[in-house]
Amino acid sequence: MSKEISQAVVKRLPVYYRYLEELLDRGVERISSGDLSSLMNITASQIRQDLNNYGGFGQQGYGYNVLYLHDEIGKILGLDRAHNIIVIGVGNIGRAISNYSKFEDLGFHMTGLFDIKKELIGQSLHGIKIRDISDLPEFSKKSRIDIAALTLPKDAAESIVKMLVAIGVKAIWNFSLTELQVPSDVVVENVHLSDSLMRLSYKRTNN
Amino acid sequence: MSKEISQAVVKRLPVYYRYLEELLDRGVERISSGDLSSLMNITASQIRQDLNNYGGFGQQGYGYNVLYLHDEIGKILGLDRAHNIIVIGVGNIGRAISNYSKFEDLGFHMTGLFDIKKELIGQSLHGIKIRDISDLPEFSKKSRIDIAALTLPKDAAESIVKMLVAIGVKAIWNFSLTELQVPSDVVVENVHLSDSLMRLSYKRTNN
């Protein structure tokens, strides 16, 4: 399915999910495509087109049932199951993402922290022990790893990725400033903060 | 100009810049489009097409002059000038980005840190004093603010954005989980970490 859906649609799905969650929090039970459109600043026809990729979910004259649409988009995003995450590289970014309660709310559970720095190993960060990266294969036998977040310098990333692939990790959240080479059964999502900052500089320069 | 260039191209420009920087570091003076293509895992025709948006920069049979292409892409990205950044919200993410030496290397200078939490105000973080957010208008009169990074909860974002617009800030790097409403002369680049994690979950589910 993913092959046929454009990247732009996939990019918007989490945004829909967030807004629907907010509507649920506010006790809104149904919403017209027009109101959803104003709220999200996306045209109503774009919303219909996006959701039609997955079967629609709206009813003519009724609009969208917020809870139903929220749950269906959640399923499409894979949020109907739990994901265990480990963080490799307990620097500033590693610390930040390992302590972000929003992820836990979405079903992403931080289960392990790894580093190579001897002085960090054995310390605990909000209840999770920092382990030596060499303990990763052993850890993976006892604890399922769904996602590995790489928050380490790019020079270290390649060898760690080989290790992750070898132990069967299929999803990598990559904060390292490099494009990872992985087999086709492994998915990667990049967060390249300095690229983002350069894009902002571009927008600023060309606005 | 920016209107005619697709988002996908703009997204790749920082990637080109990073790879060219790496080539410079390794002392590479020129590179064929084929070699650049293998290195970046982007087809040579895509590279030519992307760069043709800005005039080309390559020579038939010679390839690309690395330093020239690096500097030209740097100019397109607005990296030929310095950018002063302030960070609003000194939580985990705020701390992480305010201490990221890569940004400084690219010409982004962290000039101010702001928060509302009384216990943080007056503290210093790697040499920068944390100021009360109410001091922002006064600060902006003495120190040019090119970019404001918003690393605070979404509920606080709206009023801060109004303040930023009022004091003339034209570029916002938004880590708050909300879509900001800004005038057309203000640019926004979003880093929504939980959206990114949901996209990874989507890829994992649909791979």
mmCIF file of N, CA, C and O in Angstrom, chain A residues 1-2 10 13-15 18-19 22 54 76-79 81 83 92-93 96 99 103 108 146-147 154 173 177 179 184-185 187-189 191-207, chain B residues 1-2 10 13-15 17-19 22 54 76-79 81 83 92-93 96 99 103 108 146-147 154 173 177 179 184-185 187-189 191-207:
data_model
loop_
_atom_site.group_PDB
_atom_site.id
_atom_site.type_symbol
_atom_site.label_atom_id
_atom_site.label_comp_id
_atom_site.label_asym_id
_atom_site.label_seq_id
_atom_site.Cartn_x
_atom_site.Cartn_y
_atom_site.Cartn_z
ATOM 1 N N MET A 1 0.830 -1.205 0.000
ATOM 2 C CA MET A 1 0.000 0.000 0.000
ATOM 3 C C MET A 1 0.865 1.256 0.000
ATOM 4 O O MET A 1 0.679 2.171 -0.791
ATOM 5 N N SER A 2 1.899 1.267 0.852
ATOM 6 C CA SER A 2 2.692 2.478 1.033
ATOM 7 C C SER A 2 3.275 2.978 -0.289
ATOM 8 O O SER A 2 3.457 4.159 -0.476
ATOM 9 N N VAL A 10 1.578 10.981 3.392
ATOM 10 C CA VAL A 10 2.142 10.352 4.596
ATOM 11 C C VAL A 10 2.602 11.426 5.575
ATOM 12 O O VAL A 10 2.469 11.289 6.786
ATOM 13 N N LEU A 13 -0.534 12.715 7.461
ATOM 14 C CA LEU A 13 -1.303 11.813 8.340
ATOM 15 C C LEU A 13 -1.089 12.102 9.831
ATOM 16 O O LEU A 13 -2.069 12.178 10.582
ATOM 17 N N PRO A 14 0.168 12.265 10.291
ATOM 18 C CA PRO A 14 0.342 12.571 11.716
ATOM 19 C C PRO A 14 -0.290 13.903 12.114
ATOM 20 O O PRO A 14 -0.718 14.067 13.253
ATOM 21 N N VAL A 15 -0.351 14.837 11.165
ATOM 22 C CA VAL A 15 -0.959 16.135 11.470
ATOM 23 C C VAL A 15 -2.466 15.950 11.692
ATOM 24 O O VAL A 15 -3.029 16.454 12.669
ATOM 25 N N ARG A 18 -2.945 14.380 15.092
ATOM 26 C CA ARG A 18 -2.784 15.346 16.182
ATOM 27 C C ARG A 18 -4.008 16.229 16.362
ATOM 28 O O ARG A 18 -4.453 16.478 17.478
ATOM 29 N N TYR A 19 -4.541 16.717 15.224
ATOM 30 C CA TYR A 19 -5.701 17.602 15.332
ATOM 31 C C TYR A 19 -6.929 16.847 15.823
ATOM 32 O O TYR A 19 -7.719 17.378 16.603
ATOM 33 N N GLU A 22 -6.716 16.453 19.456
ATOM 34 C CA GLU A 22 -7.052 17.708 20.119
ATOM 35 C C GLU A 22 -8.578 17.889 20.165
ATOM 36 O O GLU A 22 -9.131 18.309 21.184
ATOM 37 N N TYR A 54 -7.379 6.032 1.713
ATOM 38 C CA TYR A 54 -7.554 4.963 2.696
ATOM 39 C C TYR A 54 -9.014 4.552 2.827
ATOM 40 O O TYR A 54 -9.373 3.827 3.748
ATOM 41 N N ILE A 76 -3.784 3.261 10.606
ATOM 42 C CA ILE A 76 -2.958 3.426 9.401
ATOM 43 C C ILE A 76 -1.518 3.763 9.794
ATOM 44 O O ILE A 76 -0.555 3.279 9.211
ATOM 45 N N LEU A 77 -1.384 4.575 10.830
ATOM 46 C CA LEU A 77 -0.059 4.978 11.305
ATOM 47 C C LEU A 77 0.621 3.896 12.150
ATOM 48 O O LEU A 77 1.771 4.054 12.555
ATOM 49 N N GLY A 78 -0.104 2.818 12.420
ATOM 50 C CA GLY A 78 0.480 1.757 13.241
ATOM 51 C C GLY A 78 0.471 2.076 14.723
ATOM 52 O O GLY A 78 1.225 1.493 15.504
ATOM 53 N N LEU A 79 -0.402 3.008 15.133
ATOM 54 C CA LEU A 79 -0.430 3.413 16.543
ATOM 55 C C LEU A 79 -1.347 2.539 17.382
ATOM 56 O O LEU A 79 -1.517 2.769 18.576
ATOM 57 N N ARG A 81 -0.672 -0.433 18.007
ATOM 58 C CA ARG A 81 0.183 -1.371 18.736
ATOM 59 C C ARG A 81 1.298 -0.591 19.416
ATOM 60 O O ARG A 81 1.575 0.554 19.061
ATOM 61 N N HIS A 83 5.197 0.253 20.531
ATOM 62 C CA HIS A 83 6.522 0.210 19.905
ATOM 63 C C HIS A 83 7.575 0.401 21.000
ATOM 64 O O HIS A 83 7.517 1.391 21.722
ATOM 65 N N ASN A 92 22.832 15.398 24.167
ATOM 66 C CA ASN A 92 21.725 16.336 24.362
ATOM 67 C C ASN A 92 20.427 15.872 23.702
ATOM 68 O O ASN A 92 19.372 15.861 24.320
ATOM 69 N N ILE A 93 20.540 15.493 22.425
ATOM 70 C CA ILE A 93 19.337 15.087 21.705
ATOM 71 C C ILE A 93 18.809 13.767 22.269
ATOM 72 O O ILE A 93 17.605 13.599 22.474
ATOM 73 N N ALA A 96 16.976 14.441 25.344
ATOM 74 C CA ALA A 96 15.710 15.135 25.072
ATOM 75 C C ALA A 96 14.642 14.136 24.613
ATOM 76 O O ALA A 96 13.535 14.116 25.151
ATOM 77 N N ASN A 99 13.115 11.599 27.084
ATOM 78 C CA ASN A 99 12.352 12.155 28.195
ATOM 79 C C ASN A 99 11.147 12.961 27.698
ATOM 80 O O ASN A 99 10.796 13.987 28.242
ATOM 81 N N PHE A 103 5.714 10.968 23.463
ATOM 82 C CA PHE A 103 5.971 9.706 22.753
ATOM 83 C C PHE A 103 5.315 8.540 23.495
ATOM 84 O O PHE A 103 4.722 7.655 22.896
ATOM 85 N N PHE A 108 4.827 4.771 22.249
ATOM 86 C CA PHE A 108 6.255 4.495 22.022
ATOM 87 C C PHE A 108 6.941 4.423 23.394
ATOM 88 O O PHE A 108 7.027 5.430 24.096
ATOM 89 N N ASP A 146 11.783 -2.485 18.699
ATOM 90 C CA ASP A 146 11.040 -2.157 17.476
ATOM 91 C C ASP A 146 11.698 -1.021 16.708
ATOM 92 O O ASP A 146 11.706 -1.005 15.488
ATOM 93 N N ILE A 147 12.190 -0.065 17.455
ATOM 94 C CA ILE A 147 12.766 1.140 16.849
ATOM 95 C C ILE A 147 14.052 1.493 17.589
ATOM 96 O O ILE A 147 14.080 1.467 18.823
ATOM 97 N N LYS A 154 27.893 11.195 13.191
ATOM 98 C CA LYS A 154 27.746 10.401 11.973
ATOM 99 C C LYS A 154 28.857 9.370 11.801
ATOM 100 O O LYS A 154 28.618 8.306 11.251
ATOM 101 N N TRP A 173 15.269 5.518 13.697
ATOM 102 C CA TRP A 173 14.959 6.947 13.748
ATOM 103 C C TRP A 173 16.304 7.661 13.803
ATOM 104 O O TRP A 173 16.961 7.656 14.844
ATOM 105 N N LEU A 177 23.851 12.872 11.254
ATOM 106 C CA LEU A 177 23.856 13.652 10.014
ATOM 107 C C LEU A 177 24.431 12.877 8.847
ATOM 108 O O LEU A 177 25.404 13.303 8.212
ATOM 109 N N GLU A 179 23.199 9.805 5.589
ATOM 110 C CA GLU A 179 22.159 8.953 5.005
ATOM 111 C C GLU A 179 22.577 7.504 5.246
ATOM 112 O O GLU A 179 23.655 7.092 4.831
ATOM 113 N N SER A 184 16.369 -3.502 2.371
ATOM 114 C CA SER A 184 15.037 -2.982 2.042
ATOM 115 C C SER A 184 13.979 -3.313 3.098
ATOM 116 O O SER A 184 12.905 -2.710 3.119
ATOM 117 N N ASP A 185 14.270 -4.274 3.985
ATOM 118 C CA ASP A 185 13.275 -4.578 5.024
ATOM 119 C C ASP A 185 13.467 -3.722 6.276
ATOM 120 O O ASP A 185 12.799 -3.939 7.292
ATOM 121 N N VAL A 187 13.352 0.219 7.683
ATOM 122 C CA VAL A 187 12.907 1.572 7.339
ATOM 123 C C VAL A 187 13.650 2.604 8.176
ATOM 124 O O VAL A 187 14.050 2.325 9.310
ATOM 125 N N VAL A 188 13.844 3.764 7.568
ATOM 126 C CA VAL A 188 14.584 4.839 8.233
ATOM 127 C C VAL A 188 13.766 6.122 8.139
ATOM 128 O O VAL A 188 13.188 6.419 7.098
ATOM 129 N N GLU A 189 13.692 6.832 9.217
ATOM 130 C CA GLU A 189 13.114 8.180 9.199
ATOM 131 C C GLU A 189 14.190 9.122 9.729
ATOM 132 O O GLU A 189 14.714 8.927 10.826
ATOM 133 N N VAL A 191 15.767 12.685 11.016
ATOM 134 C CA VAL A 191 15.553 14.016 11.584
ATOM 135 C C VAL A 191 16.911 14.703 11.544
ATOM 136 O O VAL A 191 17.753 14.474 12.409
ATOM 137 N N HIS A 192 17.133 15.466 10.484
ATOM 138 C CA HIS A 192 18.407 16.150 10.344
ATOM 139 C C HIS A 192 18.199 17.607 10.718
ATOM 140 O O HIS A 192 17.764 18.417 9.908
ATOM 141 N N LEU A 193 18.488 17.905 11.989
ATOM 142 C CA LEU A 193 18.162 19.246 12.496
ATOM 143 C C LEU A 193 18.890 20.352 11.757
ATOM 144 O O LEU A 193 18.301 21.400 11.484
ATOM 145 N N SER A 194 20.146 20.118 11.381
ATOM 146 C CA SER A 194 20.836 21.221 10.706
ATOM 147 C C SER A 194 20.293 21.399 9.282
ATOM 148 O O SER A 194 20.286 22.522 8.769
ATOM 149 N N ASP A 195 19.803 20.327 8.651
ATOM 150 C CA ASP A 195 19.124 20.497 7.351
ATOM 151 C C ASP A 195 17.886 21.372 7.515
ATOM 152 O O ASP A 195 17.603 22.238 6.685
ATOM 153 N N SER A 196 17.159 21.126 8.594
ATOM 154 C CA SER A 196 15.944 21.897 8.844
ATOM 155 C C SER A 196 16.277 23.375 9.039
ATOM 156 O O SER A 196 15.599 24.260 8.510
ATOM 157 N N LEU A 197 17.345 23.626 9.770
ATOM 158 C CA LEU A 197 17.762 25.009 10.011
ATOM 159 C C LEU A 197 18.214 25.665 8.707
ATOM 160 O O LEU A 197 17.914 26.838 8.447
ATOM 161 N N MET A 198 18.879 24.898 7.847
ATOM 162 C CA MET A 198 19.288 25.436 6.540
ATOM 163 C C MET A 198 18.065 25.726 5.672
ATOM 164 O O MET A 198 18.035 26.701 4.924
ATOM 165 N N ARG A 199 17.035 24.884 5.780
ATOM 166 C CA ARG A 199 15.812 25.155 5.004
ATOM 167 C C ARG A 199 15.146 26.435 5.488
ATOM 168 O O ARG A 199 14.604 27.210 4.702
ATOM 169 N N LEU A 200 15.192 26.654 6.798
ATOM 170 C CA LEU A 200 14.626 27.902 7.331
ATOM 171 C C LEU A 200 15.418 29.101 6.808
ATOM 172 O O LEU A 200 14.836 30.115 6.402
ATOM 173 N N SER A 201 16.729 28.963 6.792
ATOM 174 C CA SER A 201 17.582 30.020 6.252
ATOM 175 C C SER A 201 17.254 30.260 4.780
ATOM 176 O O SER A 201 17.181 31.406 4.319
ATOM 177 N N TYR A 202 17.006 29.175 4.038
ATOM 178 C CA TYR A 202 16.616 29.286 2.626
ATOM 179 C C TYR A 202 15.309 30.068 2.491
ATOM 180 O O TYR A 202 15.199 30.990 1.690
ATOM 181 N N LYS A 203 14.323 29.677 3.297
ATOM 182 C CA LYS A 203 13.017 30.347 3.230
ATOM 183 C C LYS A 203 13.156 31.830 3.565
ATOM 184 O O LYS A 203 12.558 32.691 2.942
ATOM 185 N N ARG A 204 13.979 32.099 4.592
ATOM 186 C CA ARG A 204 14.200 33.465 5.019
ATOM 187 C C ARG A 204 14.838 34.282 3.900
ATOM 188 O O ARG A 204 14.483 35.437 3.660
ATOM 189 N N THR A 205 15.776 33.662 3.202
ATOM 190 C CA THR A 205 16.535 34.342 2.168
ATOM 191 C C THR A 205 15.678 34.550 0.908
ATOM 192 O O THR A 205 15.843 35.515 0.191
ATOM 193 N N ASN A 206 14.754 33.612 0.649
ATOM 194 C CA ASN A 206 13.995 33.638 -0.600
ATOM 195 C C ASN A 206 12.538 34.053 -0.426
ATOM 196 O O ASN A 206 11.765 33.946 -1.375
ATOM 197 N N ASN A 207 12.166 34.498 0.780
ATOM 198 C CA ASN A 207 10.763 34.864 0.998
ATOM 199 C C ASN A 207 10.454 36.235 0.393
ATOM 200 O O ASN A 207 11.246 37.151 0.501
ATOM 201 N N MET B 1 11.586 33.784 -6.413
ATOM 202 C CA MET B 1 12.221 32.583 -6.921
ATOM 203 C C MET B 1 11.700 31.327 -6.215
ATOM 204 O O MET B 1 11.330 30.354 -6.845
ATOM 205 N N SER B 2 11.608 31.409 -4.889
ATOM 206 C CA SER B 2 11.259 30.226 -4.112
ATOM 207 C C SER B 2 9.931 29.605 -4.560
ATOM 208 O O SER B 2 9.733 28.413 -4.453
ATOM 209 N N VAL B 10 14.098 21.911 -2.470
ATOM 210 C CA VAL B 10 14.540 22.672 -1.301
ATOM 211 C C VAL B 10 14.968 21.718 -0.193
ATOM 212 O O VAL B 10 15.913 21.962 0.545
ATOM 213 N N LEU B 13 18.558 20.486 -0.994
ATOM 214 C CA LEU B 13 19.684 21.428 -1.010
ATOM 215 C C LEU B 13 20.611 21.290 0.207
ATOM 216 O O LEU B 13 21.823 21.240 0.049
ATOM 217 N N PRO B 14 20.065 21.210 1.434
ATOM 218 C CA PRO B 14 20.964 21.053 2.580
ATOM 219 C C PRO B 14 21.747 19.737 2.528
ATOM 220 O O PRO B 14 22.871 19.667 3.021
ATOM 221 N N VAL B 15 21.147 18.722 1.908
ATOM 222 C CA VAL B 15 21.844 17.435 1.796
ATOM 223 C C VAL B 15 23.049 17.594 0.862
ATOM 224 O O VAL B 15 24.164 17.165 1.184
ATOM 225 N N TYR B 17 24.617 20.298 0.312
ATOM 226 C CA TYR B 17 25.582 21.138 1.025
ATOM 227 C C TYR B 17 26.414 20.320 1.999
ATOM 228 O O TYR B 17 27.636 20.450 2.061
ATOM 229 N N ARG B 18 25.746 19.452 2.739
ATOM 230 C CA ARG B 18 26.448 18.593 3.704
ATOM 231 C C ARG B 18 27.469 17.693 3.030
ATOM 232 O O ARG B 18 28.588 17.535 3.508
ATOM 233 N N TYR B 19 27.055 17.065 1.910
ATOM 234 C CA TYR B 19 27.974 16.155 1.235
ATOM 235 C C TYR B 19 29.153 16.902 0.633
ATOM 236 O O TYR B 19 30.286 16.426 0.663
ATOM 237 N N GLU B 22 31.597 17.649 3.276
ATOM 238 C CA GLU B 22 32.363 16.453 3.611
ATOM 239 C C GLU B 22 33.472 16.228 2.575
ATOM 240 O O GLU B 22 34.602 15.887 2.934
ATOM 241 N N TYR B 54 18.945 26.344 -10.463
ATOM 242 C CA TYR B 54 19.729 27.494 -9.998
ATOM 243 C C TYR B 54 20.825 27.866 -10.987
ATOM 244 O O TYR B 54 21.696 28.650 -10.675
ATOM 245 N N ILE B 76 22.678 30.066 -1.995
ATOM 246 C CA ILE B 76 21.247 29.814 -2.232
ATOM 247 C C ILE B 76 20.539 29.569 -0.891
ATOM 248 O O ILE B 76 19.424 30.031 -0.661
ATOM 249 N N LEU B 77 21.219 28.863 0.000
ATOM 250 C CA LEU B 77 20.646 28.545 1.315
ATOM 251 C C LEU B 77 20.736 29.726 2.289
ATOM 252 O O LEU B 77 20.226 29.639 3.412
ATOM 253 N N GLY B 78 21.386 30.798 1.863
ATOM 254 C CA GLY B 78 21.526 31.956 2.749
ATOM 255 C C GLY B 78 22.597 31.774 3.803
ATOM 256 O O GLY B 78 22.591 32.451 4.837
ATOM 257 N N LEU B 79 23.542 30.849 3.536
ATOM 258 C CA LEU B 79 24.580 30.575 4.534
ATOM 259 C C LEU B 79 25.798 31.483 4.376
ATOM 260 O O LEU B 79 26.767 31.348 5.115
ATOM 261 N N ARG B 81 25.640 34.508 5.021
ATOM 262 C CA ARG B 81 25.518 35.550 6.047
ATOM 263 C C ARG B 81 25.261 34.878 7.391
ATOM 264 O O ARG B 81 24.856 33.720 7.442
ATOM 265 N N HIS B 83 23.358 34.291 11.022
ATOM 266 C CA HIS B 83 21.986 34.330 11.533
ATOM 267 C C HIS B 83 22.040 34.281 13.061
ATOM 268 O O HIS B 83 22.628 33.359 13.621
ATOM 269 N N ASN B 92 14.216 20.227 27.526
ATOM 270 C CA ASN B 92 15.162 19.254 26.970
ATOM 271 C C ASN B 92 15.582 19.606 25.545
ATOM 272 O O ASN B 92 16.764 19.627 25.219
ATOM 273 N N ILE B 93 14.577 19.869 24.693
ATOM 274 C CA ILE B 93 14.898 20.151 23.296
ATOM 275 C C ILE B 93 15.621 21.499 23.188
ATOM 276 O O ILE B 93 16.605 21.626 22.464
ATOM 277 N N ALA B 96 19.126 21.047 24.082
ATOM 278 C CA ALA B 96 19.846 20.283 23.053
ATOM 279 C C ALA B 96 20.230 21.188 21.885
ATOM 280 O O ALA B 96 21.387 21.208 21.467
ATOM 281 N N ASN B 99 22.955 23.899 22.258
ATOM 282 C CA ASN B 99 24.314 23.417 22.531
ATOM 283 C C ASN B 99 24.813 22.522 21.407
ATOM 284 O O ASN B 99 25.507 21.551 21.631
ATOM 285 N N PHE B 103 25.521 23.917 14.412
ATOM 286 C CA PHE B 103 24.790 25.107 13.980
ATOM 287 C C PHE B 103 25.726 26.315 13.926
ATOM 288 O O PHE B 103 25.672 27.121 13.003
ATOM 289 N N PHE B 108 25.022 29.930 12.372
ATOM 290 C CA PHE B 108 23.852 30.236 13.203
ATOM 291 C C PHE B 108 24.337 30.461 14.638
ATOM 292 O O PHE B 108 24.809 29.528 15.281
ATOM 293 N N ASP B 146 17.354 37.087 14.179
ATOM 294 C CA ASP B 146 17.018 36.622 12.830
ATOM 295 C C ASP B 146 16.056 35.444 12.882
ATOM 296 O O ASP B 146 15.177 35.316 12.040
ATOM 297 N N ILE B 147 16.279 34.578 13.845
ATOM 298 C CA ILE B 147 15.491 33.350 13.947
ATOM 299 C C ILE B 147 15.123 33.115 15.410
ATOM 300 O O ILE B 147 15.975 33.256 16.293
ATOM 301 N N LYS B 154 2.693 23.609 23.117
ATOM 302 C CA LYS B 154 1.895 24.279 22.088
ATOM 303 C C LYS B 154 0.958 25.341 22.659
ATOM 304 O O LYS B 154 0.678 26.330 21.995
ATOM 305 N N TRP B 173 11.662 28.811 13.941
ATOM 306 C CA TRP B 173 11.976 27.386 13.877
ATOM 307 C C TRP B 173 11.096 26.729 14.942
ATOM 308 O O TRP B 173 11.376 26.840 16.124
ATOM 309 N N LEU B 177 4.185 21.595 19.026
ATOM 310 C CA LEU B 177 3.317 20.710 18.248
ATOM 311 C C LEU B 177 2.058 21.408 17.778
ATOM 312 O O LEU B 177 0.943 20.964 18.077
ATOM 313 N N GLU B 179 0.502 24.128 14.354
ATOM 314 C CA GLU B 179 0.785 24.879 13.130
ATOM 315 C C GLU B 179 0.601 26.359 13.466
ATOM 316 O O GLU B 179 -0.467 26.763 13.913
ATOM 317 N N SER B 184 2.454 36.793 6.029
ATOM 318 C CA SER B 184 3.176 36.203 4.900
ATOM 319 C C SER B 184 4.648 36.592 4.851
ATOM 320 O O SER B 184 5.432 35.948 4.159
ATOM 321 N N ASP B 185 5.031 37.627 5.574
ATOM 322 C CA ASP B 185 6.460 37.985 5.556
ATOM 323 C C ASP B 185 7.254 37.256 6.644
ATOM 324 O O ASP B 185 8.438 37.525 6.845
ATOM 325 N N VAL B 187 8.481 33.469 7.911
ATOM 326 C CA VAL B 187 8.604 32.074 7.480
ATOM 327 C C VAL B 187 8.729 31.154 8.690
ATOM 328 O O VAL B 187 9.236 31.544 9.739
ATOM 329 N N VAL B 188 8.199 29.948 8.510
ATOM 330 C CA VAL B 188 8.198 28.964 9.602
ATOM 331 C C VAL B 188 8.763 27.655 9.069
ATOM 332 O O VAL B 188 8.442 27.243 7.952
ATOM 333 N N GLU B 189 9.608 27.038 9.823
ATOM 334 C CA GLU B 189 10.052 25.673 9.516
ATOM 335 C C GLU B 189 9.712 24.832 10.743
ATOM 336 O O GLU B 189 10.121 25.140 11.861
ATOM 337 N N VAL B 191 9.663 21.445 13.104
ATOM 338 C CA VAL B 191 10.282 20.165 13.468
ATOM 339 C C VAL B 191 9.338 19.527 14.477
ATOM 340 O O VAL B 191 9.355 19.868 15.653
ATOM 341 N N HIS B 192 8.462 18.680 13.964
ATOM 342 C CA HIS B 192 7.494 18.036 14.842
ATOM 343 C C HIS B 192 7.970 16.609 15.092
ATOM 344 O O HIS B 192 7.707 15.698 14.312
ATOM 345 N N LEU B 193 8.680 16.444 16.200
ATOM 346 C CA LEU B 193 9.325 15.152 16.451
ATOM 347 C C LEU B 193 8.326 14.010 16.559
ATOM 348 O O LEU B 193 8.577 12.917 16.061
ATOM 349 N N SER B 194 7.167 14.254 17.169
ATOM 350 C CA SER B 194 6.246 13.124 17.286
ATOM 351 C C SER B 194 5.606 12.793 15.933
ATOM 352 O O SER B 194 5.291 11.630 15.676
ATOM 353 N N ASP B 195 5.466 13.779 15.042
ATOM 354 C CA ASP B 195 5.015 13.468 13.678
ATOM 355 C C ASP B 195 6.032 12.562 12.989
ATOM 356 O O ASP B 195 5.671 11.616 12.289
ATOM 357 N N SER B 196 7.291 12.890 13.181
ATOM 358 C CA SER B 196 8.353 12.102 12.567
ATOM 359 C C SER B 196 8.320 10.662 13.078
ATOM 360 O O SER B 196 8.448 9.702 12.306
ATOM 361 N N LEU B 197 8.114 10.519 14.379
ATOM 362 C CA LEU B 197 8.041 9.176 14.963
ATOM 363 C C LEU B 197 6.816 8.423 14.443
ATOM 364 O O LEU B 197 6.877 7.218 14.160
ATOM 365 N N MET B 198 5.705 9.129 14.256
ATOM 366 C CA MET B 198 4.510 8.487 13.683
ATOM 367 C C MET B 198 4.766 8.068 12.235
ATOM 368 O O MET B 198 4.295 7.024 11.796
ATOM 369 N N ARG B 199 5.513 8.883 11.493
ATOM 370 C CA ARG B 199 5.827 8.497 10.108
ATOM 371 C C ARG B 199 6.699 7.242 10.084
ATOM 372 O O ARG B 199 6.532 6.380 9.230
ATOM 373 N N LEU B 200 7.600 7.154 11.060
ATOM 374 C CA LEU B 200 8.425 5.937 11.138
ATOM 375 C C LEU B 200 7.557 4.733 11.449
ATOM 376 O O LEU B 200 7.711 3.656 10.854
ATOM 377 N N SER B 201 6.614 4.911 12.357
ATOM 378 C CA SER B 201 5.670 3.848 12.695
ATOM 379 C C SER B 201 4.865 3.454 11.458
ATOM 380 O O SER B 201 4.628 2.269 11.184
ATOM 381 N N TYR B 202 4.455 4.451 10.664
ATOM 382 C CA TYR B 202 3.734 4.194 9.410
ATOM 383 C C TYR B 202 4.581 3.366 8.464
ATOM 384 O O TYR B 202 4.138 2.351 7.923
ATOM 385 N N LYS B 203 5.828 3.783 8.276
ATOM 386 C CA LYS B 203 6.723 3.059 7.357
ATOM 387 C C LYS B 203 6.930 1.635 7.836
ATOM 388 O O LYS B 203 6.954 0.696 7.050
ATOM 389 N N ARG B 204 7.093 1.485 9.157
ATOM 390 C CA ARG B 204 7.312 0.172 9.744
ATOM 391 C C ARG B 204 6.091 -0.716 9.499
ATOM 392 O O ARG B 204 6.222 -1.904 9.192
ATOM 393 N N THR B 205 4.912 -0.130 9.620
ATOM 394 C CA THR B 205 3.670 -0.872 9.485
ATOM 395 C C THR B 205 3.385 -1.223 8.039
ATOM 396 O O THR B 205 2.807 -2.268 7.744
ATOM 397 N N ASN B 206 3.791 -0.351 7.118
ATOM 398 C CA ASN B 206 3.426 -0.532 5.712
ATOM 399 C C ASN B 206 4.589 -0.985 4.821
ATOM 400 O O ASN B 206 4.454 -0.993 3.610
ATOM 401 N N ASN B 207 5.733 -1.317 5.430
ATOM 402 C CA ASN B 207 6.886 -1.725 4.617
ATOM 403 C C ASN B 207 6.715 -3.150 4.090
ATOM 404 O O ASN B 207 6.307 -4.031 4.809
#
